[in-house]
CSV table of C-alpha atoms in Angstrom, one decimal:
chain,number,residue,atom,x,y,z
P,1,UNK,CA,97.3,73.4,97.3
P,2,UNK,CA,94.4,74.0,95.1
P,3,UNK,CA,95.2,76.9,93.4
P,4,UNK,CA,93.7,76.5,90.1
P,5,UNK,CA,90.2,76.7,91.6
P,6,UNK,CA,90.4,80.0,92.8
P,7,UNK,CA,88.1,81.9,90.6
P,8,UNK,CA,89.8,85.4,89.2
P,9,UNK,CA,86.7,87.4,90.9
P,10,UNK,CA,87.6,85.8,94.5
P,11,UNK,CA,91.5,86.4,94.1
P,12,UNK,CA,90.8,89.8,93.5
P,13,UNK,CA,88.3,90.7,96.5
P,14,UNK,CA,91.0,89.3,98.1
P,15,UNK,CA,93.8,91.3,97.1
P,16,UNK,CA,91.8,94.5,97.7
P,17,UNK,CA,91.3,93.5,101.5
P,18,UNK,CA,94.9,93.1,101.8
P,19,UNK,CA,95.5,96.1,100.4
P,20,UNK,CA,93.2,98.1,101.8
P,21,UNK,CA,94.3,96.5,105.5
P,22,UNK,CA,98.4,97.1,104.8
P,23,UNK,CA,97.3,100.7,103.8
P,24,UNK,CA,95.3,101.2,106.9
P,25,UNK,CA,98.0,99.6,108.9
P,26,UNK,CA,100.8,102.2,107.5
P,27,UNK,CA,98.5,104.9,108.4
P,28,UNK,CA,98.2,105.7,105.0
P,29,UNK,CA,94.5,107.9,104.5
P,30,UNK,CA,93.7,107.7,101.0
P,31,UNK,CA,91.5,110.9,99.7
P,32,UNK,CA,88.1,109.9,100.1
P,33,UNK,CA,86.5,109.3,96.7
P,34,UNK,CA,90.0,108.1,95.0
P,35,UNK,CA,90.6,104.4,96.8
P,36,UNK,CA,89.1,102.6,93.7
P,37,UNK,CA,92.2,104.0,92.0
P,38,UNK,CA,94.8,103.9,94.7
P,39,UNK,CA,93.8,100.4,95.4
P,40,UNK,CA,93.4,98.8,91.5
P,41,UNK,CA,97.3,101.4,90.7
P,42,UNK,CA,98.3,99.1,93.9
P,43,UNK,CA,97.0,96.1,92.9
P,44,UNK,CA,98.7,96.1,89.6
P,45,UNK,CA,102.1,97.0,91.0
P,46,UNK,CA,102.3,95.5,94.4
P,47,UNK,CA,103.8,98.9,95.2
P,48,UNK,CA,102.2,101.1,98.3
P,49,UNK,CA,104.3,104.4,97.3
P,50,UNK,CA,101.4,104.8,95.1
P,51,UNK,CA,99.7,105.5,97.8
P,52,UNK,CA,101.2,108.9,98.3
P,53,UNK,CA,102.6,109.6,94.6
P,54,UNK,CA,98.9,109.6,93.2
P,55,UNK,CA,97.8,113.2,93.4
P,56,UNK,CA,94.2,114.1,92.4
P,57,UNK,CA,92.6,117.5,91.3
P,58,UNK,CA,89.0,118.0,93.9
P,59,UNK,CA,86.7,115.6,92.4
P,60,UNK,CA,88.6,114.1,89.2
P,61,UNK,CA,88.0,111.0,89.6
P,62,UNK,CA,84.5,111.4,90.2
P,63,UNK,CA,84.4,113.1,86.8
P,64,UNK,CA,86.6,111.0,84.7
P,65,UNK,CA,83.7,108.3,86.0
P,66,UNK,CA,80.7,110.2,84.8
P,67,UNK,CA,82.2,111.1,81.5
P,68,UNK,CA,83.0,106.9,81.1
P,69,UNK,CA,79.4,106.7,81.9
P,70,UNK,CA,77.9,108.3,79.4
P,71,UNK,CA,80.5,107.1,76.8
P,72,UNK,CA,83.2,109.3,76.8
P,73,UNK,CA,86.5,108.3,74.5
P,74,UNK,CA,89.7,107.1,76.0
P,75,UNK,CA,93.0,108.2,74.6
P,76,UNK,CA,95.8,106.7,75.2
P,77,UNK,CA,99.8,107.1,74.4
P,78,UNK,CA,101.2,103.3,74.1
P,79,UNK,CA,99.9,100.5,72.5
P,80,UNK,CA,100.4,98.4,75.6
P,81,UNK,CA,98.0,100.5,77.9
P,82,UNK,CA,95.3,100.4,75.3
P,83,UNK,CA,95.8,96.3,75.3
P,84,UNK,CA,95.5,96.5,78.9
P,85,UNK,CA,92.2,98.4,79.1
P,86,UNK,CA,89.2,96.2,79.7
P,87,UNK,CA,87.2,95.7,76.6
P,88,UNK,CA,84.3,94.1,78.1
P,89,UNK,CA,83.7,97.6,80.4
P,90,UNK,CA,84.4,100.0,77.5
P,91,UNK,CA,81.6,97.7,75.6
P,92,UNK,CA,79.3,97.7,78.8
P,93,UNK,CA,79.4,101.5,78.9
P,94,UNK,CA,79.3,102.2,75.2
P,95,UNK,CA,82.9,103.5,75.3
P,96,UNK,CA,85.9,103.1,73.1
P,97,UNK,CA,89.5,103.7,73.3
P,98,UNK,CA,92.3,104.7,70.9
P,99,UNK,CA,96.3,104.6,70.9
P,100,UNK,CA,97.4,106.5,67.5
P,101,UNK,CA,101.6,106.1,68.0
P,102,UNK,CA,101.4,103.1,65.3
P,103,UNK,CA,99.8,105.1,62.5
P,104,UNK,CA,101.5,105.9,59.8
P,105,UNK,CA,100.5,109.5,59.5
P,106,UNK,CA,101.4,110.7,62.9
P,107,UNK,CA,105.4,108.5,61.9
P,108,UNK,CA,104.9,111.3,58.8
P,109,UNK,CA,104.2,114.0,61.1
P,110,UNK,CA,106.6,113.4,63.7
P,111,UNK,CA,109.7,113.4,61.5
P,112,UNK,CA,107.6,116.6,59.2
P,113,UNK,CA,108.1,118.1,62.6
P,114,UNK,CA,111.4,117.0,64.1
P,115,UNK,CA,109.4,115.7,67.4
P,116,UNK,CA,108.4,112.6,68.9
P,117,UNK,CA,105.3,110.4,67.9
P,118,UNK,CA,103.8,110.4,71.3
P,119,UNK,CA,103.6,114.1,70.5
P,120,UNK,CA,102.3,113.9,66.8
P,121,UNK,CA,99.8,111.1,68.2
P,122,UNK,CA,98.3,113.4,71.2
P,123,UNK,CA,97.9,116.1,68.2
P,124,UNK,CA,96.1,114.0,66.2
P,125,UNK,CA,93.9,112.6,69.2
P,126,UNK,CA,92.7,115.9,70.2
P,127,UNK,CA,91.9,117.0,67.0
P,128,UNK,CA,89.6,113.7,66.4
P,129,UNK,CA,88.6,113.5,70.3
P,130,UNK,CA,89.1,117.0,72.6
P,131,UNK,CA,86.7,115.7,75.0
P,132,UNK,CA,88.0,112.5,75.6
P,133,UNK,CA,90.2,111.0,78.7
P,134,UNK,CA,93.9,110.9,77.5
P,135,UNK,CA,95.9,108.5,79.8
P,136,UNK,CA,99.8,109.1,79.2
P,137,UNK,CA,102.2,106.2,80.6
P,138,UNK,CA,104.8,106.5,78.9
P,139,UNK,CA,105.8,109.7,76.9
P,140,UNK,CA,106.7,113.0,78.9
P,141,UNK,CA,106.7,114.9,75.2
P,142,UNK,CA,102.9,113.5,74.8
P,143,UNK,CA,102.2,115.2,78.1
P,144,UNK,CA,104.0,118.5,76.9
P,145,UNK,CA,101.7,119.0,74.1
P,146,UNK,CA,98.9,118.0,76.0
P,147,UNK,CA,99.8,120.8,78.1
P,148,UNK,CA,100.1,123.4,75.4
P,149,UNK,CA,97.5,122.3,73.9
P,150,UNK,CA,95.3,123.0,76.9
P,151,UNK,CA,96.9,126.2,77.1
P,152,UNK,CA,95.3,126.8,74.0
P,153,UNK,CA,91.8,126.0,74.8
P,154,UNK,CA,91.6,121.8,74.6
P,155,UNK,CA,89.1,120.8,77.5
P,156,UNK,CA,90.0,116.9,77.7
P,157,UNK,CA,87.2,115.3,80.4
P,158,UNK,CA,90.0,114.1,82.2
P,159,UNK,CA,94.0,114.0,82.2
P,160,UNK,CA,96.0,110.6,83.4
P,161,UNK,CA,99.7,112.0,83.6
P,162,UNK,CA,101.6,108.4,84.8
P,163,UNK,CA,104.8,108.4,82.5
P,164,UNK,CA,107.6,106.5,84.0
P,165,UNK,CA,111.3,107.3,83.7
P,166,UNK,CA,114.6,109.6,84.7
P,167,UNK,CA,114.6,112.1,82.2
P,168,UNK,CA,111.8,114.8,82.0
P,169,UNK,CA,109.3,112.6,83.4
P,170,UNK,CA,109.2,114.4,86.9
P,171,UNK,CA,108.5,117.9,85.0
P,172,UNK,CA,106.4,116.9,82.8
P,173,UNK,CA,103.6,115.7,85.2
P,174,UNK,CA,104.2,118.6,87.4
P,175,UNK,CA,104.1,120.6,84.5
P,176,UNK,CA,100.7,119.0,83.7
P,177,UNK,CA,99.2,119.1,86.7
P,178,UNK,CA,99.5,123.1,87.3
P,179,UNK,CA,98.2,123.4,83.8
P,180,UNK,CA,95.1,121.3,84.3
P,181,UNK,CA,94.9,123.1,88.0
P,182,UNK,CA,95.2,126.7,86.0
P,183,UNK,CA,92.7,125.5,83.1
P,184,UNK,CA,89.8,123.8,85.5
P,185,UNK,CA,90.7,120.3,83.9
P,186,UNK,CA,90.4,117.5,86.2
P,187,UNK,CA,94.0,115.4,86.5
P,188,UNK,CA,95.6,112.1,88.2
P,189,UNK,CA,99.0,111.8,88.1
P,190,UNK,CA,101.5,109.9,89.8
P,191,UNK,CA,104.2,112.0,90.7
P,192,UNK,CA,107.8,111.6,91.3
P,193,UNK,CA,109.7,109.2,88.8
P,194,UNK,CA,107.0,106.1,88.9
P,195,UNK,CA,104.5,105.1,86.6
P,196,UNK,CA,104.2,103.8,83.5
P,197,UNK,CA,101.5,101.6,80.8
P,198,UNK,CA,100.3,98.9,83.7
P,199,UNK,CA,99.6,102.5,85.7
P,200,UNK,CA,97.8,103.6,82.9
P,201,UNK,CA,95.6,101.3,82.4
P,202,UNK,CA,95.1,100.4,85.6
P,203,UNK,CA,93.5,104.3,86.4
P,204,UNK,CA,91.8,103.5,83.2
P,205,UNK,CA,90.2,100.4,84.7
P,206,UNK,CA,89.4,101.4,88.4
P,207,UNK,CA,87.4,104.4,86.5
P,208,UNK,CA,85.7,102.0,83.8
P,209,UNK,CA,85.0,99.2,86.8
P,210,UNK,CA,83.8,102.3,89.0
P,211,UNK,CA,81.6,103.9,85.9
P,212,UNK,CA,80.1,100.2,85.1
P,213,UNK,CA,79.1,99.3,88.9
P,214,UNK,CA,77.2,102.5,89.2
P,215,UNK,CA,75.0,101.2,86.1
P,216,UNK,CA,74.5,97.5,87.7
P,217,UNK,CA,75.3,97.4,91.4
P,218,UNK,CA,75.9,93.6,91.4
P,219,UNK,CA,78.3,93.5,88.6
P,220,UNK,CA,82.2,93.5,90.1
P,221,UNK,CA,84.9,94.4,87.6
P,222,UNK,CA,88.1,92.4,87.0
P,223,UNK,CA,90.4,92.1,85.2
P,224,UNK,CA,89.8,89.2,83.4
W,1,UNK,CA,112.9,123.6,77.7
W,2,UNK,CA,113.1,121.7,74.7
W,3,UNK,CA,112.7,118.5,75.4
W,4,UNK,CA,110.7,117.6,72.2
W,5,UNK,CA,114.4,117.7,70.7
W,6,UNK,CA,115.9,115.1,72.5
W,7,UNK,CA,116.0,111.9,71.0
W,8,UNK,CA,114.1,108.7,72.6
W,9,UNK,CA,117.8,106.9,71.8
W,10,UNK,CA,119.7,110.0,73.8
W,11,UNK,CA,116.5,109.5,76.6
W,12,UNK,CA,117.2,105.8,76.8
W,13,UNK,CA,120.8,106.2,77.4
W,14,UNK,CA,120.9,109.2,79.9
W,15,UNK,CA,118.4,107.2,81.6
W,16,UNK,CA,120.1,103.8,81.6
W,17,UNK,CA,123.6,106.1,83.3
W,18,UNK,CA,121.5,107.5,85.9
W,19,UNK,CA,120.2,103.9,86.6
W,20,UNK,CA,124.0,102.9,86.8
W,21,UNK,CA,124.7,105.3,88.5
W,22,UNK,CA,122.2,105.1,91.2
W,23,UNK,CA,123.0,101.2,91.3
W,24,UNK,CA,126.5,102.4,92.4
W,25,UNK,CA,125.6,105.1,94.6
W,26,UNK,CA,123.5,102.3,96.5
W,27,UNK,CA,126.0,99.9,96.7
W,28,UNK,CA,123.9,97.2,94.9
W,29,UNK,CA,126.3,94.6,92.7
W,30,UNK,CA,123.9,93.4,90.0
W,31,UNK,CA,125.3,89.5,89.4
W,32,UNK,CA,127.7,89.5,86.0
W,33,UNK,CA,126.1,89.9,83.1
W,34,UNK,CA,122.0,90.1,84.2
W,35,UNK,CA,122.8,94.0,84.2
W,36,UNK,CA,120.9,94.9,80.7
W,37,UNK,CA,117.6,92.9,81.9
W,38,UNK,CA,117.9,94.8,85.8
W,39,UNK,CA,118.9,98.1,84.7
W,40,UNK,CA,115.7,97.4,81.4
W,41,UNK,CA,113.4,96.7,84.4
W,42,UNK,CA,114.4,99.8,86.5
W,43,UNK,CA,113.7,101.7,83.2
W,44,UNK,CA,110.5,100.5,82.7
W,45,UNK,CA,109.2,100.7,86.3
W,46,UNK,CA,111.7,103.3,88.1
W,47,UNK,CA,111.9,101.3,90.8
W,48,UNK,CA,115.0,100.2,92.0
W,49,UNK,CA,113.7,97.0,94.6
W,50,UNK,CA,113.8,95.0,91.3
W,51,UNK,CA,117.8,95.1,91.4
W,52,UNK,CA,117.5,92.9,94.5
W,53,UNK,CA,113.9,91.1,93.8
W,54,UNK,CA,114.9,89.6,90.3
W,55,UNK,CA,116.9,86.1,90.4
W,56,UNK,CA,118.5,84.3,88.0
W,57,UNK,CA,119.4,81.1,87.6
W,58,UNK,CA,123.3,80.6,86.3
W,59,UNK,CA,123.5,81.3,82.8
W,60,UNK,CA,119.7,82.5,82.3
W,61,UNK,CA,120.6,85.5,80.4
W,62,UNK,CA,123.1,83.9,77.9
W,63,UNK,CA,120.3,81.3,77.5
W,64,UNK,CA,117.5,83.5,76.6
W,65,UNK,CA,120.2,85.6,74.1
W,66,UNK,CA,121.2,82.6,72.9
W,67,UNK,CA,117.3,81.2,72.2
W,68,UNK,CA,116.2,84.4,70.5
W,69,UNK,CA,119.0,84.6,68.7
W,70,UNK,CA,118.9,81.4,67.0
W,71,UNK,CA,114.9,82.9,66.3
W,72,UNK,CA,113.1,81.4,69.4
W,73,UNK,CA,109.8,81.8,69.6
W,74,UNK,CA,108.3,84.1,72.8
W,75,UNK,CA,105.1,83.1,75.0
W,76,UNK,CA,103.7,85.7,77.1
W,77,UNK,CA,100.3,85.0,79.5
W,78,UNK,CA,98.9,88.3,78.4
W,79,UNK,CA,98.2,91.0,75.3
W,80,UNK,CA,99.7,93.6,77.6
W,81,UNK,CA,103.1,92.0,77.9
W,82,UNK,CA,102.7,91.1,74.0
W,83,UNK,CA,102.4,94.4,73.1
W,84,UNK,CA,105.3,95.7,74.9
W,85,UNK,CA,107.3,93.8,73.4
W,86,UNK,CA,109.9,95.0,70.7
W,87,UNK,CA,107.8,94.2,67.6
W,88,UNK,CA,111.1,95.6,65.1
W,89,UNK,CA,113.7,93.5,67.1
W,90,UNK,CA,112.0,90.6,67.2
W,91,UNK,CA,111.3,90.8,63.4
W,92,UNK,CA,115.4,91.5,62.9
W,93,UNK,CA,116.6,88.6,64.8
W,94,UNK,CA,113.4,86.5,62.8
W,95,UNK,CA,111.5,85.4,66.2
W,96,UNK,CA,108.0,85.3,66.5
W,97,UNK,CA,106.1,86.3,69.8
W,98,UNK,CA,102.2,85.0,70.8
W,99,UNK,CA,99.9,84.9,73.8
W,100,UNK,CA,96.8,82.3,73.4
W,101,UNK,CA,94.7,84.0,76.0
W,102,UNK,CA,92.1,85.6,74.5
W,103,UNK,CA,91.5,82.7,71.8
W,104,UNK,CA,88.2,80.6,71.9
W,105,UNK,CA,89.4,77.4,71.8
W,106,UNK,CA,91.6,78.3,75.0
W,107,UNK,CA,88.4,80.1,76.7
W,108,UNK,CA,86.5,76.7,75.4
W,109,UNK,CA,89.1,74.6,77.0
W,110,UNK,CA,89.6,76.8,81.0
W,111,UNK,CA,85.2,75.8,81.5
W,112,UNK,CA,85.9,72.6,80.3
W,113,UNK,CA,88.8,71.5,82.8
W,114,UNK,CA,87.3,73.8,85.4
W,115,UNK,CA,90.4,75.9,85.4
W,116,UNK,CA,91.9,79.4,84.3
W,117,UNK,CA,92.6,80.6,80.7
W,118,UNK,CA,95.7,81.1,81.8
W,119,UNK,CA,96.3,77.8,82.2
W,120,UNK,CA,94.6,76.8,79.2
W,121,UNK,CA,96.7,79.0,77.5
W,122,UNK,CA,99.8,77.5,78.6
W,123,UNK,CA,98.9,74.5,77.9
W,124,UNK,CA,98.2,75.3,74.3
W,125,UNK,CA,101.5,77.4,74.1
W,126,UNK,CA,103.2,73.9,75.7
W,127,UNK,CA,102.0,72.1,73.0
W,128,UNK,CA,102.3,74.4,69.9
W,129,UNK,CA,106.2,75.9,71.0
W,130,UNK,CA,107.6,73.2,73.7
W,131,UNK,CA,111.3,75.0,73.6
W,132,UNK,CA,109.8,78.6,73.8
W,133,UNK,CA,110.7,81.4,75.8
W,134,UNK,CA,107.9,81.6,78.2
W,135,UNK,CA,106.8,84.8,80.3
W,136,UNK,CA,104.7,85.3,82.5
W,137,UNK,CA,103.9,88.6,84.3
W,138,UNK,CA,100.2,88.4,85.5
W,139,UNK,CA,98.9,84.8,86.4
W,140,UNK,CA,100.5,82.5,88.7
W,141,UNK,CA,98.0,79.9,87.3
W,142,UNK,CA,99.9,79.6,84.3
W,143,UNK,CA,103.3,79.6,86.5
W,144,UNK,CA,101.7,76.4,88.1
W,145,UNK,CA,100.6,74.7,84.6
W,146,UNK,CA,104.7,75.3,83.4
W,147,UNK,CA,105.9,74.0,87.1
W,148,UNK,CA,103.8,70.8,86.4
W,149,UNK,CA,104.3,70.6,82.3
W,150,UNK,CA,108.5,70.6,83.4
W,151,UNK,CA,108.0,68.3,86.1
W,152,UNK,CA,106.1,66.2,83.2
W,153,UNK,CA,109.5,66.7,81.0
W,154,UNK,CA,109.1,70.0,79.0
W,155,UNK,CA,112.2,71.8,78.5
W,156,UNK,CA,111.5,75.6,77.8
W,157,UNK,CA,114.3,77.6,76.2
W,158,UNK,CA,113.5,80.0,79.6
W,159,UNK,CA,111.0,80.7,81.9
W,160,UNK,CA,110.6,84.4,82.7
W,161,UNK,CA,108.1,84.3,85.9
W,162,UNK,CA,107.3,88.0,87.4
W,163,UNK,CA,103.6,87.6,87.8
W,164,UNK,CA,102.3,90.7,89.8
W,165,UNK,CA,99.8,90.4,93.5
W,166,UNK,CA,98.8,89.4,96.5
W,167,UNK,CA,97.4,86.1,96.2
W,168,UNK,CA,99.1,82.7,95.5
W,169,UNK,CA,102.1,85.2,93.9
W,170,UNK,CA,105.1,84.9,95.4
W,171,UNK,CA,104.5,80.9,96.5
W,172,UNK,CA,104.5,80.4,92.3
W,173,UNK,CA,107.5,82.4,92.3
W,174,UNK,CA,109.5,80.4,94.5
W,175,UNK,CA,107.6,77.0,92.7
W,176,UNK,CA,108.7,77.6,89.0
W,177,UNK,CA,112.5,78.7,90.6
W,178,UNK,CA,112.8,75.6,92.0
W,179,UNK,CA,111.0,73.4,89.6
W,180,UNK,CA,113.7,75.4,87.2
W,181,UNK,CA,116.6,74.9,89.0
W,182,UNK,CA,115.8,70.9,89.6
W,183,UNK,CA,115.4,70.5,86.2
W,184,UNK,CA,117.9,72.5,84.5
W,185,UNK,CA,115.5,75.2,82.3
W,186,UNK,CA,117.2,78.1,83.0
W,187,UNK,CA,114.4,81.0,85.2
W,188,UNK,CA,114.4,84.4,85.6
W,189,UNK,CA,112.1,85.7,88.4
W,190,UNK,CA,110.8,88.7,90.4
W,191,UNK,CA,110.8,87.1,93.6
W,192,UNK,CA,108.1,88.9,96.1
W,193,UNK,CA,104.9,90.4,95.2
W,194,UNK,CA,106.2,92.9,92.8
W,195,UNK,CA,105.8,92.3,88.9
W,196,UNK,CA,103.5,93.0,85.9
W,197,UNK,CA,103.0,92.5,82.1
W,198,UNK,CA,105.7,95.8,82.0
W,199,UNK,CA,108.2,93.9,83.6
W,200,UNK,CA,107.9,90.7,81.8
W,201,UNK,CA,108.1,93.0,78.3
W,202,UNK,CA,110.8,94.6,79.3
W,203,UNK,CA,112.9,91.4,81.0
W,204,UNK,CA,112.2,89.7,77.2
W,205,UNK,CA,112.7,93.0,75.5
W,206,UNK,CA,116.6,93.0,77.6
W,207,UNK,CA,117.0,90.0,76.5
W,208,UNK,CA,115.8,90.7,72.7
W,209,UNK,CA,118.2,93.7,72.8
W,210,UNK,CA,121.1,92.0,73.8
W,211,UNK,CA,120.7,89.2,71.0
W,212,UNK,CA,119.9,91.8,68.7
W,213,UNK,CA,123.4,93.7,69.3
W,214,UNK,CA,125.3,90.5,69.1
W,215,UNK,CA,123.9,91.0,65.4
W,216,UNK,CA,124.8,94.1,65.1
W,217,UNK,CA,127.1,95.9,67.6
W,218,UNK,CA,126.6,99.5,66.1
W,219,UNK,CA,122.8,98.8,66.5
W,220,UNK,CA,121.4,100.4,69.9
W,221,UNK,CA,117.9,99.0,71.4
W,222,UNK,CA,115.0,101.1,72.3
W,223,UNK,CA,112.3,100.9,72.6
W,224,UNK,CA,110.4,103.2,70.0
């Protein structure tokens, strides 16, 4: 066995062919457009019920790729899907992205509030980015304010609604969804309990990777 | 609805009951006293395969308590994992927590010896923390670097191995268990494809919890 020479880039093409031939072997017919992300949310959890619970708005991942492309901010609610985020591609494409649930205003505001953090960070991120992509995989109360918040007007580019968890998390990405649906705001979300961070940044990725190969055809993205 | 109201600490535990719950209802016996790190993994991915995926090697939990407890020091392969990892518990029980893969000298090292930074990075870890607790949820390079290191004599505190894929995977999986079990370092793993930086956060975070409580029984985990 020769593992150690398998270069990261090969090990990856690889793992897309698999996945892409057990999918097509379950019958499973991903939306056309959306594979990059089934396949990479797949790829980081070795789990094919992705393949159904990712639900798409017509043509948001198509435009959560062209706002990446011309630079677009990405938002996110943990610490741990912003470390997971590949820096190289938001560098490549002039992009940046931002967790705020560690500063210490939004700890001040949250308990000035009597609400969470995730929901004191999302405030604080669309007040200092409305246009940017927010990716939730963790917090159903960051996705509730996100969703009043569009109620109120907020035009994010794009909404990533992947929380994990048994409690609120179903509603609040159904919630989410209708809301974007209702306001014209492009969503992915993974719907049903599943989800979480790697989810997260994984969309995140597939997008970036997607957004950078349309600016140089022979790059590939990985994760590195 | 008012779900901003809830507490993440009255979240955590509804959520851990339902997981119980659902264990039960399923008629899945969780082995004696691994319950906080399966039911911690179902709450971090909702996704109950884990409660028959993850193996343990006698005594693996008590180990890992017992390690952080005395203030062992963590090794994960990736940032991801590092960050989700319980930054206020590990400071309570006085452990420390690193991941060498993004340094220079380790990126330096992987072109030199024509092999991965994750292996470089395990190698450095090896050196610099000999009785960590290693985990690893993304590269079974650096699964293969610790199966050779203990064949070579070193003696983690435990080995945590729930790397994530399709490609050399589950083989390192099945490696390090036995490599573990031959040589006595007690092993935690994800047997099968499934995995992730999530899961490797919240198997050490379990186990970080636990020690923590031991301190303190009025003290509750969460993650925050």
């Amino acid at each position: 066995m020769n593992e150690r020479h398998v270069l990261p880039a090969d090990i990856e093409r690889t793992s897309m062919a698999i996945i892409q031939g057990e999918l097509t072997e379950r019958g499973i017919q991903v939306p056309a457009g959306c594979e990059a992300v089934v396949q990479r949310v797949i790829h980081t959890t070795a789990d094919f019920d992705y393949a159904k619970n990712l639900c798409f708005t017509p043509g948001a991942v198509d435009k959560g790729v062209e706002a990446l492309g011309r630079g677009a901010v990405l938002v996110t609610d943990t610490n741990m899907a912003l470390a997971g985020i590949s820096k190289p591609t938001l560098k490549k494409l002039g992009c940046s992205a931002y967790c705020y649930m560690a500063d210490e205003d939004v700890a001040r505001a949250a308990v000035q509030e009597n609400t969470t953090r995730a929901d004191a960070a999302m405030q604080k991120a669309a007040q200092l980015h409305p246009g940017a992509v927010f990716a939730v995989g963790n917090a159903p109360t960051a996705l509730f304010r996100l969703e009043k918040l569009i109620e109120e007007g907020l035009r994010p580019a794009l909404v990533i609604a992947v929380p994990v968890g048994f409690v609120n998390v179903v509603e609040s990405k159904e919630r989410i969804f209708s809301a974007c649906e209702a306001a014209g705001v492009p969503v992915i979300a993974a719907m049903g309990r599943k989800g979480g961070s790697n989810v997260a940044a994984a969309v995140c990725n597939a997008l970036l990777y997607t957004a950078a190969n349309a600016l140089d055809p022979a790059q590939r993205g990985w994760k590195g």
